[in-house]
Short mmCIF file of C-alpha atoms and ligand atoms in Angstrom, two decimals:
data_model
loop_
_atom_site.label_atom_id
_atom_site.label_comp_id
_atom_site.label_asym_id
_atom_site.label_seq_id
_atom_site.Cartn_x
_atom_site.Cartn_y
_atom_site.Cartn_z
CA MET A 1 -0.43 0.37 -0.06
CA THR A 2 0.70 3.80 -1.02
CA TRP A 3 -0.77 5.66 1.76
CA LEU A 4 -1.75 9.82 0.96
CA ILE A 5 -1.87 11.48 4.21
CA THR A 6 -3.27 15.21 3.34
CA GLY A 7 -2.92 17.18 6.43
CA GLY A 8 0.32 15.31 7.56
CA ALA A 9 2.49 18.07 9.20
CA GLY A 10 -0.10 18.60 11.44
CA TYR A 11 -0.04 17.11 14.74
CA ILE A 12 -2.49 13.94 14.58
CA GLY A 13 -1.07 13.36 10.82
CA GLY A 14 1.99 13.58 12.32
CA HIS A 15 1.37 10.91 14.80
CA VAL A 16 -0.18 8.44 12.08
CA ALA A 17 2.46 8.96 9.71
CA ARG A 18 5.61 8.56 11.93
CA GLN A 19 3.11 5.12 13.26
CA LEU A 20 2.66 4.43 9.89
CA VAL A 21 6.04 4.34 8.63
CA ASP A 22 7.36 2.26 11.72
CA ALA A 23 4.87 -0.33 10.78
CA GLY A 24 7.12 -0.18 7.56
CA GLU A 25 4.03 1.53 5.41
CA ARG A 26 5.11 3.64 2.00
CA ILE A 27 3.76 7.11 2.69
CA VAL A 28 2.63 10.67 0.67
CA VAL A 29 2.00 13.57 2.32
CA LEU A 30 0.56 16.67 1.24
CA ASP A 31 0.31 19.66 3.51
CA ASP A 32 -0.38 23.05 2.92
CA LEU A 33 2.14 24.51 5.69
CA SER A 34 -0.25 26.98 6.70
CA THR A 35 -0.60 25.68 10.10
CA GLY A 36 2.09 21.98 9.44
CA ASP A 37 5.25 21.81 10.52
CA PRO A 38 7.15 19.31 7.54
CA ALA A 39 10.01 18.95 10.42
CA ARG A 40 7.32 16.84 12.15
CA LEU A 41 7.73 14.61 9.35
CA PRO A 42 9.94 10.85 8.89
CA ALA A 43 12.84 11.87 6.06
CA GLU A 44 11.49 9.06 4.37
CA VAL A 45 8.38 10.10 4.06
CA ALA A 46 7.24 12.62 0.94
CA LEU A 47 6.21 15.88 1.32
CA VAL A 48 3.77 17.39 -1.35
CA LYS A 49 3.20 21.09 -1.14
CA GLY A 50 -0.30 22.51 -1.60
CA SER A 51 -4.37 22.69 -1.04
CA THR A 52 -6.87 19.99 -0.91
CA LEU A 53 -8.72 22.33 -2.68
CA ASP A 54 -6.33 21.89 -6.09
CA ARG A 55 -8.19 19.19 -8.04
CA ALA A 56 -5.18 18.68 -9.85
CA ALA A 57 -2.85 18.84 -7.67
CA VAL A 58 -4.35 16.18 -5.71
CA SER A 59 -5.21 14.11 -9.05
CA ALA A 60 -1.28 14.33 -9.56
CA VAL A 61 0.23 13.13 -6.30
CA ILE A 62 -2.62 10.33 -5.91
CA ARG A 63 -0.98 9.40 -9.75
CA GLU A 64 2.59 10.20 -8.86
CA HIS A 65 3.08 7.86 -6.32
CA GLY A 66 0.71 5.14 -7.13
CA VAL A 67 -2.02 6.08 -3.98
CA THR A 68 -3.32 3.29 -3.09
CA GLY A 69 -5.67 4.95 0.37
CA ILE A 70 -6.12 7.97 1.24
CA LEU A 71 -5.92 9.16 4.76
CA HIS A 72 -8.21 12.70 5.19
CA PHE A 73 -6.83 14.98 7.67
CA ALA A 74 -6.78 18.17 5.90
CA ALA A 75 -9.27 20.34 7.66
CA LYS A 76 -9.45 23.60 10.28
CA LYS A 77 -10.61 22.91 13.54
CA GLN A 78 -11.15 25.55 16.00
CA VAL A 79 -14.62 25.94 16.92
CA GLY A 80 -14.52 29.34 17.85
CA GLU A 81 -13.00 30.34 14.68
CA SER A 82 -15.46 27.98 12.43
CA VAL A 83 -18.34 30.28 14.40
CA GLU A 84 -16.81 33.90 13.64
CA HIS A 85 -15.58 32.10 9.61
CA PRO A 86 -18.11 29.62 8.36
CA PHE A 87 -17.68 30.38 4.96
CA LEU A 88 -13.72 28.90 5.55
CA TYR A 89 -14.65 26.05 7.44
CA TYR A 90 -17.28 25.04 4.75
CA ARG A 91 -14.22 25.47 1.97
CA GLU A 92 -11.32 24.06 3.78
CA ASN A 93 -12.94 21.28 5.48
CA MET A 94 -15.88 20.44 2.75
CA ILE A 95 -14.77 21.46 -0.54
CA GLY A 96 -11.58 20.13 0.16
CA LEU A 97 -12.86 16.78 1.28
CA GLN A 98 -15.07 16.90 -1.88
CA THR A 99 -12.23 17.46 -4.24
CA VAL A 100 -9.77 14.61 -2.55
CA LEU A 101 -12.81 12.43 -2.80
CA GLU A 102 -13.22 13.05 -6.53
CA ALA A 103 -10.15 13.24 -7.33
CA ALA A 104 -9.79 9.57 -5.14
CA ALA A 105 -12.91 7.89 -6.98
CA GLU A 106 -11.39 9.16 -10.44
CA GLU A 107 -8.02 7.65 -10.02
CA GLY A 108 -8.99 4.58 -8.68
CA VAL A 109 -8.15 5.18 -5.39
CA ARG A 110 -10.36 2.33 -3.26
CA ARG A 111 -9.45 2.79 0.33
CA PHE A 112 -10.42 6.27 1.92
CA LEU A 113 -9.89 6.99 5.72
CA PHE A 114 -11.50 10.28 6.82
CA SER A 115 -10.47 12.35 10.35
CA SER A 116 -14.16 12.85 12.68
CA SER A 117 -14.61 14.65 15.89
CA ALA A 118 -16.61 13.81 19.01
CA ALA A 119 -17.82 17.38 17.97
CA VAL A 120 -20.98 15.65 15.76
CA TYR A 121 -22.35 14.55 18.78
CA GLY A 122 -22.91 18.28 19.93
CA MET A 123 -24.30 18.03 23.50
CA PRO A 124 -25.21 14.63 24.32
CA ASP A 125 -27.31 13.55 27.28
CA VAL A 126 -26.46 10.06 27.71
CA ASP A 127 -23.56 8.41 30.43
CA LEU A 128 -21.44 6.85 26.99
CA VAL A 129 -21.85 8.34 23.74
CA THR A 130 -21.94 5.24 20.90
CA GLU A 131 -21.60 5.47 17.75
CA THR A 132 -25.68 5.80 16.86
CA THR A 133 -26.14 8.66 19.66
CA PRO A 134 -28.02 11.19 17.91
CA CYS A 135 -25.28 13.55 16.28
CA ALA A 136 -26.37 17.56 17.24
CA PRO A 137 -23.44 19.63 15.87
CA MET A 138 -23.74 22.61 17.44
CA ASN A 139 -20.63 24.82 15.36
CA PRO A 140 -19.77 24.98 12.11
CA TYR A 141 -17.08 22.80 12.45
CA GLY A 142 -19.14 19.75 14.30
CA GLU A 143 -21.43 20.43 11.14
CA THR A 144 -18.48 19.85 8.00
CA LYS A 145 -17.65 17.19 10.29
CA LEU A 146 -20.77 14.84 9.89
CA ALA A 147 -21.30 15.82 7.24
CA GLY A 148 -18.42 15.74 6.02
CA GLU A 149 -18.86 11.73 7.30
CA TRP A 150 -22.28 11.43 5.44
CA LEU A 151 -19.85 12.31 2.27
CA VAL A 152 -17.13 10.18 2.38
CA ALA A 153 -19.98 6.65 3.01
CA ALA A 154 -21.89 8.56 -0.15
CA ALA A 155 -18.86 7.88 -2.09
CA GLY A 156 -18.04 4.92 -0.74
CA ARG A 157 -21.17 2.89 -1.70
CA ALA A 158 -21.25 5.06 -4.89
CA HIS A 159 -17.19 4.22 -6.35
CA GLY A 160 -16.92 1.16 -4.79
CA ILE A 161 -14.60 2.84 -2.16
CA SER A 162 -14.15 1.37 1.81
CA THR A 163 -14.68 3.94 3.78
CA ILE A 164 -13.86 4.18 7.53
CA SER A 165 -14.42 8.07 9.62
CA LEU A 166 -13.04 8.01 13.26
CA ARG A 167 -14.68 9.82 16.10
CA TYR A 168 -11.84 11.77 18.12
CA PHE A 169 -12.89 12.56 21.66
CA ASN A 170 -10.56 14.41 23.80
CA VAL A 171 -7.16 14.88 21.83
CA ALA A 172 -3.85 16.63 24.17
CA GLY A 173 -0.24 15.18 25.07
CA ALA A 174 3.51 14.12 22.22
CA SER A 175 4.67 11.44 21.13
CA THR A 176 8.22 13.48 21.21
CA PRO A 177 8.55 17.07 21.90
CA GLU A 178 8.52 18.11 17.57
CA LEU A 179 5.15 16.30 16.90
CA ALA A 180 2.95 18.49 20.15
CA ASP A 181 0.20 19.87 19.31
CA PRO A 182 1.31 24.16 19.67
CA GLY A 183 -1.85 25.56 19.23
CA VAL A 184 -3.41 27.20 22.40
CA PHE A 185 -6.47 25.77 22.42
CA ASN A 186 -7.61 23.08 24.44
CA LEU A 187 -7.76 22.46 28.61
CA VAL A 188 -4.40 20.90 28.60
CA PRO A 189 -2.15 23.66 26.79
CA MET A 190 -4.91 26.02 28.06
CA VAL A 191 -3.56 25.03 31.87
CA PHE A 192 0.28 25.78 31.08
CA GLU A 193 0.24 28.74 29.32
CA ARG A 194 -1.75 30.16 32.17
CA ILE A 195 0.41 29.29 34.99
CA THR A 196 3.61 29.22 32.86
CA THR A 197 2.62 33.13 32.78
CA GLY A 198 1.56 33.89 36.31
CA ARG A 199 -2.22 33.43 36.37
CA ALA A 200 -4.14 31.03 37.58
CA PRO A 201 -5.87 27.93 35.15
CA LEU A 202 -9.60 28.79 34.38
CA VAL A 203 -12.86 26.62 34.89
CA PHE A 204 -15.26 27.73 32.55
CA GLY A 205 -18.05 26.99 35.14
CA ASP A 206 -18.59 24.38 37.95
CA ASP A 207 -22.35 24.83 38.37
CA TYR A 208 -22.54 21.56 35.44
CA PRO A 209 -25.13 18.36 36.85
CA THR A 210 -21.55 16.87 37.35
CA PRO A 211 -20.30 14.83 40.42
CA ASP A 212 -18.02 17.94 41.11
CA GLY A 213 -20.19 20.54 38.38
CA THR A 214 -17.41 20.46 36.49
CA CYS A 215 -17.83 19.47 32.79
CA VAL A 216 -16.59 15.33 32.24
CA ARG A 217 -14.12 14.43 28.88
CA ASP A 218 -13.05 11.67 27.66
CA TYR A 219 -9.10 12.01 26.97
CA ILE A 220 -6.77 10.54 24.98
CA HIS A 221 -3.57 10.18 24.41
CA VAL A 222 -2.58 11.34 20.93
CA SER A 223 0.26 8.59 20.38
CA ASP A 224 -3.45 6.14 20.97
CA VAL A 225 -5.19 8.48 18.15
CA ALA A 226 -2.30 7.50 15.72
CA SER A 227 -2.72 3.72 16.87
CA ALA A 228 -6.98 3.23 15.72
CA HIS A 229 -5.43 5.04 12.62
CA VAL A 230 -2.44 1.95 11.79
CA ALA A 231 -4.83 -0.72 13.18
CA ALA A 232 -8.03 1.09 10.94
CA ALA A 233 -5.97 0.82 7.78
CA ARG A 234 -4.61 -2.68 8.09
CA ARG A 235 -8.48 -3.38 8.30
CA LEU A 236 -9.19 -1.10 5.36
CA THR A 237 -5.70 -3.33 3.73
CA GLU A 238 -7.46 -6.11 4.74
CA ASP A 239 -10.85 -6.02 4.05
CA ARG A 240 -12.04 -5.96 -0.29
CA PRO A 241 -11.90 -2.28 -1.76
CA GLY A 242 -15.81 -1.61 -1.31
CA GLU A 243 -16.68 -4.01 1.23
CA THR A 244 -15.91 -1.59 4.60
CA ALA A 245 -18.05 1.67 6.16
CA LEU A 246 -17.59 2.28 9.06
CA VAL A 247 -18.33 4.95 11.68
CA LEU A 248 -16.06 4.38 14.91
CA ASN A 249 -15.07 6.28 17.81
CA ILE A 250 -11.26 6.97 19.52
CA GLY A 251 -11.83 7.73 22.95
CA CYS A 252 -10.70 5.86 25.87
CA GLY A 253 -14.39 5.29 27.49
CA GLU A 254 -13.66 6.79 30.99
CA GLY A 255 -14.32 10.31 31.92
CA LEU A 256 -12.30 12.52 34.01
CA SER A 257 -13.82 15.93 35.01
CA VAL A 258 -12.34 20.19 35.13
CA ARG A 259 -11.71 19.62 38.17
CA GLU A 260 -10.24 15.79 38.00
CA MET A 261 -8.07 17.30 35.39
CA LEU A 262 -6.45 20.09 37.57
CA ALA A 263 -5.80 18.21 40.38
CA LEU A 264 -3.81 15.11 37.74
CA ILE A 265 -2.00 17.97 36.05
CA GLY A 266 -0.51 18.92 38.93
CA GLU A 267 -0.11 15.65 40.26
CA VAL A 268 2.24 15.23 37.67
CA THR A 269 3.73 18.13 36.79
CA GLY A 270 3.87 19.62 40.36
CA LEU A 271 2.58 22.98 39.47
CA ASP A 272 0.06 24.97 41.14
CA THR A 273 -3.15 24.15 39.45
CA THR A 274 -5.23 25.97 42.38
CA PRO A 275 -8.17 27.18 39.79
CA GLU A 276 -9.87 30.82 39.01
CA ILE A 277 -13.84 29.39 38.31
CA THR A 278 -15.21 32.14 35.49
CA SER A 279 -18.58 31.59 33.76
CA ARG A 280 -20.09 28.68 31.69
CA ARG A 281 -18.58 28.33 27.97
CA PRO A 282 -21.60 28.86 25.24
CA GLY A 283 -22.28 25.40 23.68
CA ASP A 284 -20.18 23.20 26.41
CA PRO A 285 -21.85 19.66 26.68
CA ALA A 286 -21.38 19.20 30.58
CA ARG A 287 -20.77 15.25 30.08
CA VAL A 288 -18.96 13.41 26.69
CA VAL A 289 -17.08 10.41 27.56
CA ALA A 290 -17.11 7.92 24.94
CA SER A 291 -18.22 3.70 24.30
CA ALA A 292 -15.12 2.40 22.81
CA GLU A 293 -16.77 -0.90 22.11
CA LEU A 294 -17.09 -0.87 18.72
CA ILE A 295 -13.62 0.29 17.54
CA ARG A 296 -12.44 -2.58 19.58
CA ARG A 297 -14.73 -4.77 18.14
CA GLU A 298 -14.31 -3.94 15.02
CA LEU A 299 -10.96 -3.23 15.05
CA GLY A 300 -9.47 -5.07 18.16
CA TRP A 301 -8.13 -1.35 19.21
CA ARG A 302 -7.75 -0.06 22.41
CA ALA A 303 -6.91 3.30 23.92
CA ARG A 304 -3.15 1.36 26.04
CA TYR A 305 -1.74 5.15 27.26
CA ASP A 306 -3.64 6.20 30.97
CA VAL A 307 -3.98 10.04 31.27
CA ALA A 308 -1.10 10.78 33.84
CA GLU A 309 0.99 10.04 30.62
CA MET A 310 -0.52 11.96 28.60
CA VAL A 311 -0.20 14.59 30.92
CA ALA A 312 3.22 13.82 31.14
CA SER A 313 4.18 13.78 27.52
CA ALA A 314 2.24 16.91 26.99
CA TRP A 315 4.50 18.64 30.17
CA GLU A 316 7.17 17.87 28.30
CA ALA A 317 6.25 19.01 24.62
CA TRP A 318 4.78 22.53 26.61
CA CYS A 319 8.49 22.82 28.48
CA HIS A 320 10.79 21.67 25.20
CA HIS A 321 8.60 24.91 23.60
CA HIS A 322 8.30 27.54 26.07
CA PRO A 323 11.96 26.89 27.91
CA GLU A 324 11.39 29.25 30.46
CA ALA A 325 8.25 27.07 31.85
CA ARG A 326 9.98 24.54 34.15
CA ARG A 327 11.88 28.53 36.17
CA ALA A 328 8.44 30.16 35.82
CA ALA A 329 5.89 27.51 37.17
CA GLN A 330 8.91 26.61 40.51
CA ALA A 331 9.03 30.58 40.97
C1 LIG B 1 -12.19 20.73 27.90
C2 LIG B 1 -12.76 21.25 28.75
C3 LIG B 1 -14.08 23.17 28.89
C4 LIG B 1 -10.22 25.52 28.98
C5 LIG B 1 -12.59 20.65 22.16
C6 LIG B 1 -13.74 19.89 20.70
C7 LIG B 1 -14.08 18.46 20.10
C8 LIG B 1 -12.16 18.26 19.31
C9 LIG B 1 -11.80 18.31 21.24
C10 LIG B 1 -11.53 18.37 18.10
C11 LIG B 1 -14.83 21.48 29.07
C12 LIG B 1 -13.23 23.17 30.02
C13 LIG B 1 -11.43 23.96 29.19
C14 LIG B 1 -9.70 25.90 30.09
C15 LIG B 1 -12.05 24.90 30.81
N1 LIG B 1 -11.28 18.99 18.98
N2 LIG B 1 -11.41 24.53 29.68
N3 LIG B 1 -11.01 26.07 31.02
O1 LIG B 1 -15.13 21.65 23.62
O2 LIG B 1 -14.46 19.27 24.89
O3 LIG B 1 -13.36 19.77 22.66
O4 LIG B 1 -12.06 20.09 21.78
O5 LIG B 1 -11.48 17.26 17.75
O6 LIG B 1 -13.88 19.17 18.74
O7 LIG B 1 -15.25 21.18 20.67
O8 LIG B 1 -11.96 21.08 24.81
O9 LIG B 1 -10.22 20.85 25.84
O10 LIG B 1 -11.13 22.70 24.75
O11 LIG B 1 -12.34 22.04 26.64
O12 LIG B 1 -12.40 25.10 32.16
O13 LIG B 1 -8.55 26.67 29.82
O14 LIG B 1 -12.60 22.15 29.40
O15 LIG B 1 -15.16 24.23 29.44
O16 LIG B 1 -15.00 21.46 29.72
P1 LIG B 1 -13.65 20.52 23.97
P2 LIG B 1 -11.56 22.36 25.71
#
């Protein structure tokens, strides 16, 4: 197999590229480098700079590298930004996806893996979210991921392409500091950012209907997310083209509240994570925790890292990219 990874110079794409290379797969990456970093990629990976909106470029990469399968990560992924810039999100995430799918169908690529998100569920009112939990995305980012799944499935049926869409829950950590996500848009890096700049971490609301009043999420190490993609790629390789059409959650199946995460971050890093409680963030569901049963059944995969390892790797990566952080934290 030769896999095309769109967005492969990104945070999750970079982790998947490395694990697929380690598994002996041939990889080519297409990335517009708007947020991706070529330094994330192993030397043996061919990197083509380009946009998934450029149909000719995508078709050329598929033909010139003999691509037989595609993992599609290229997308915008910030919830708040998607609310302010829906045109950007629908263009990049939907038209970009369609362009890649059209090129795949035309060039005879018969295996396609799509990077989706737990954002498709919106505010699920269940203890554990299964793949049949009703989807009601609450922002353009989540909408583009749900509609993206529909398009992937429809293209698979119409053109005999085997497809798997993977819904990520709350991803954090890094297998090596170089592969870390530089963005400060999620809880763990936001806590590091606040504390190492002399401020208390913020808790967005402590009056939710949860045991300690703070929101509960399913936090998963990015290395586990990457290994789930390797397992999915293996399944697509083993099945006959067009035979597979799956949508799978990637989570640990256990929830931690914001307060529990702050306590864990303090325990793992030695940071003082005493928080400042502020008002709720609009659109935050009280609890979003995955059932990881279907991916275990379909791919034989389960998460192997615990949340403490995830936090430790995130802190190591943060200190690598912010050398002053450790000193500031001990001040
Ligand atoms: C987690 C919890 C916050 C920061 C988002 C996307 C989702 C997926 C994962 C891409 C929430 C609380 C946060 C802070 C806080 N991304 N919080 N103080 O919102 O669960 O999911 O990232 O696929 O699509 O929606 O993640 O890390 O932003 O927040 O109290 O400084 O931590 O309110 O309850 P979220 P998050």
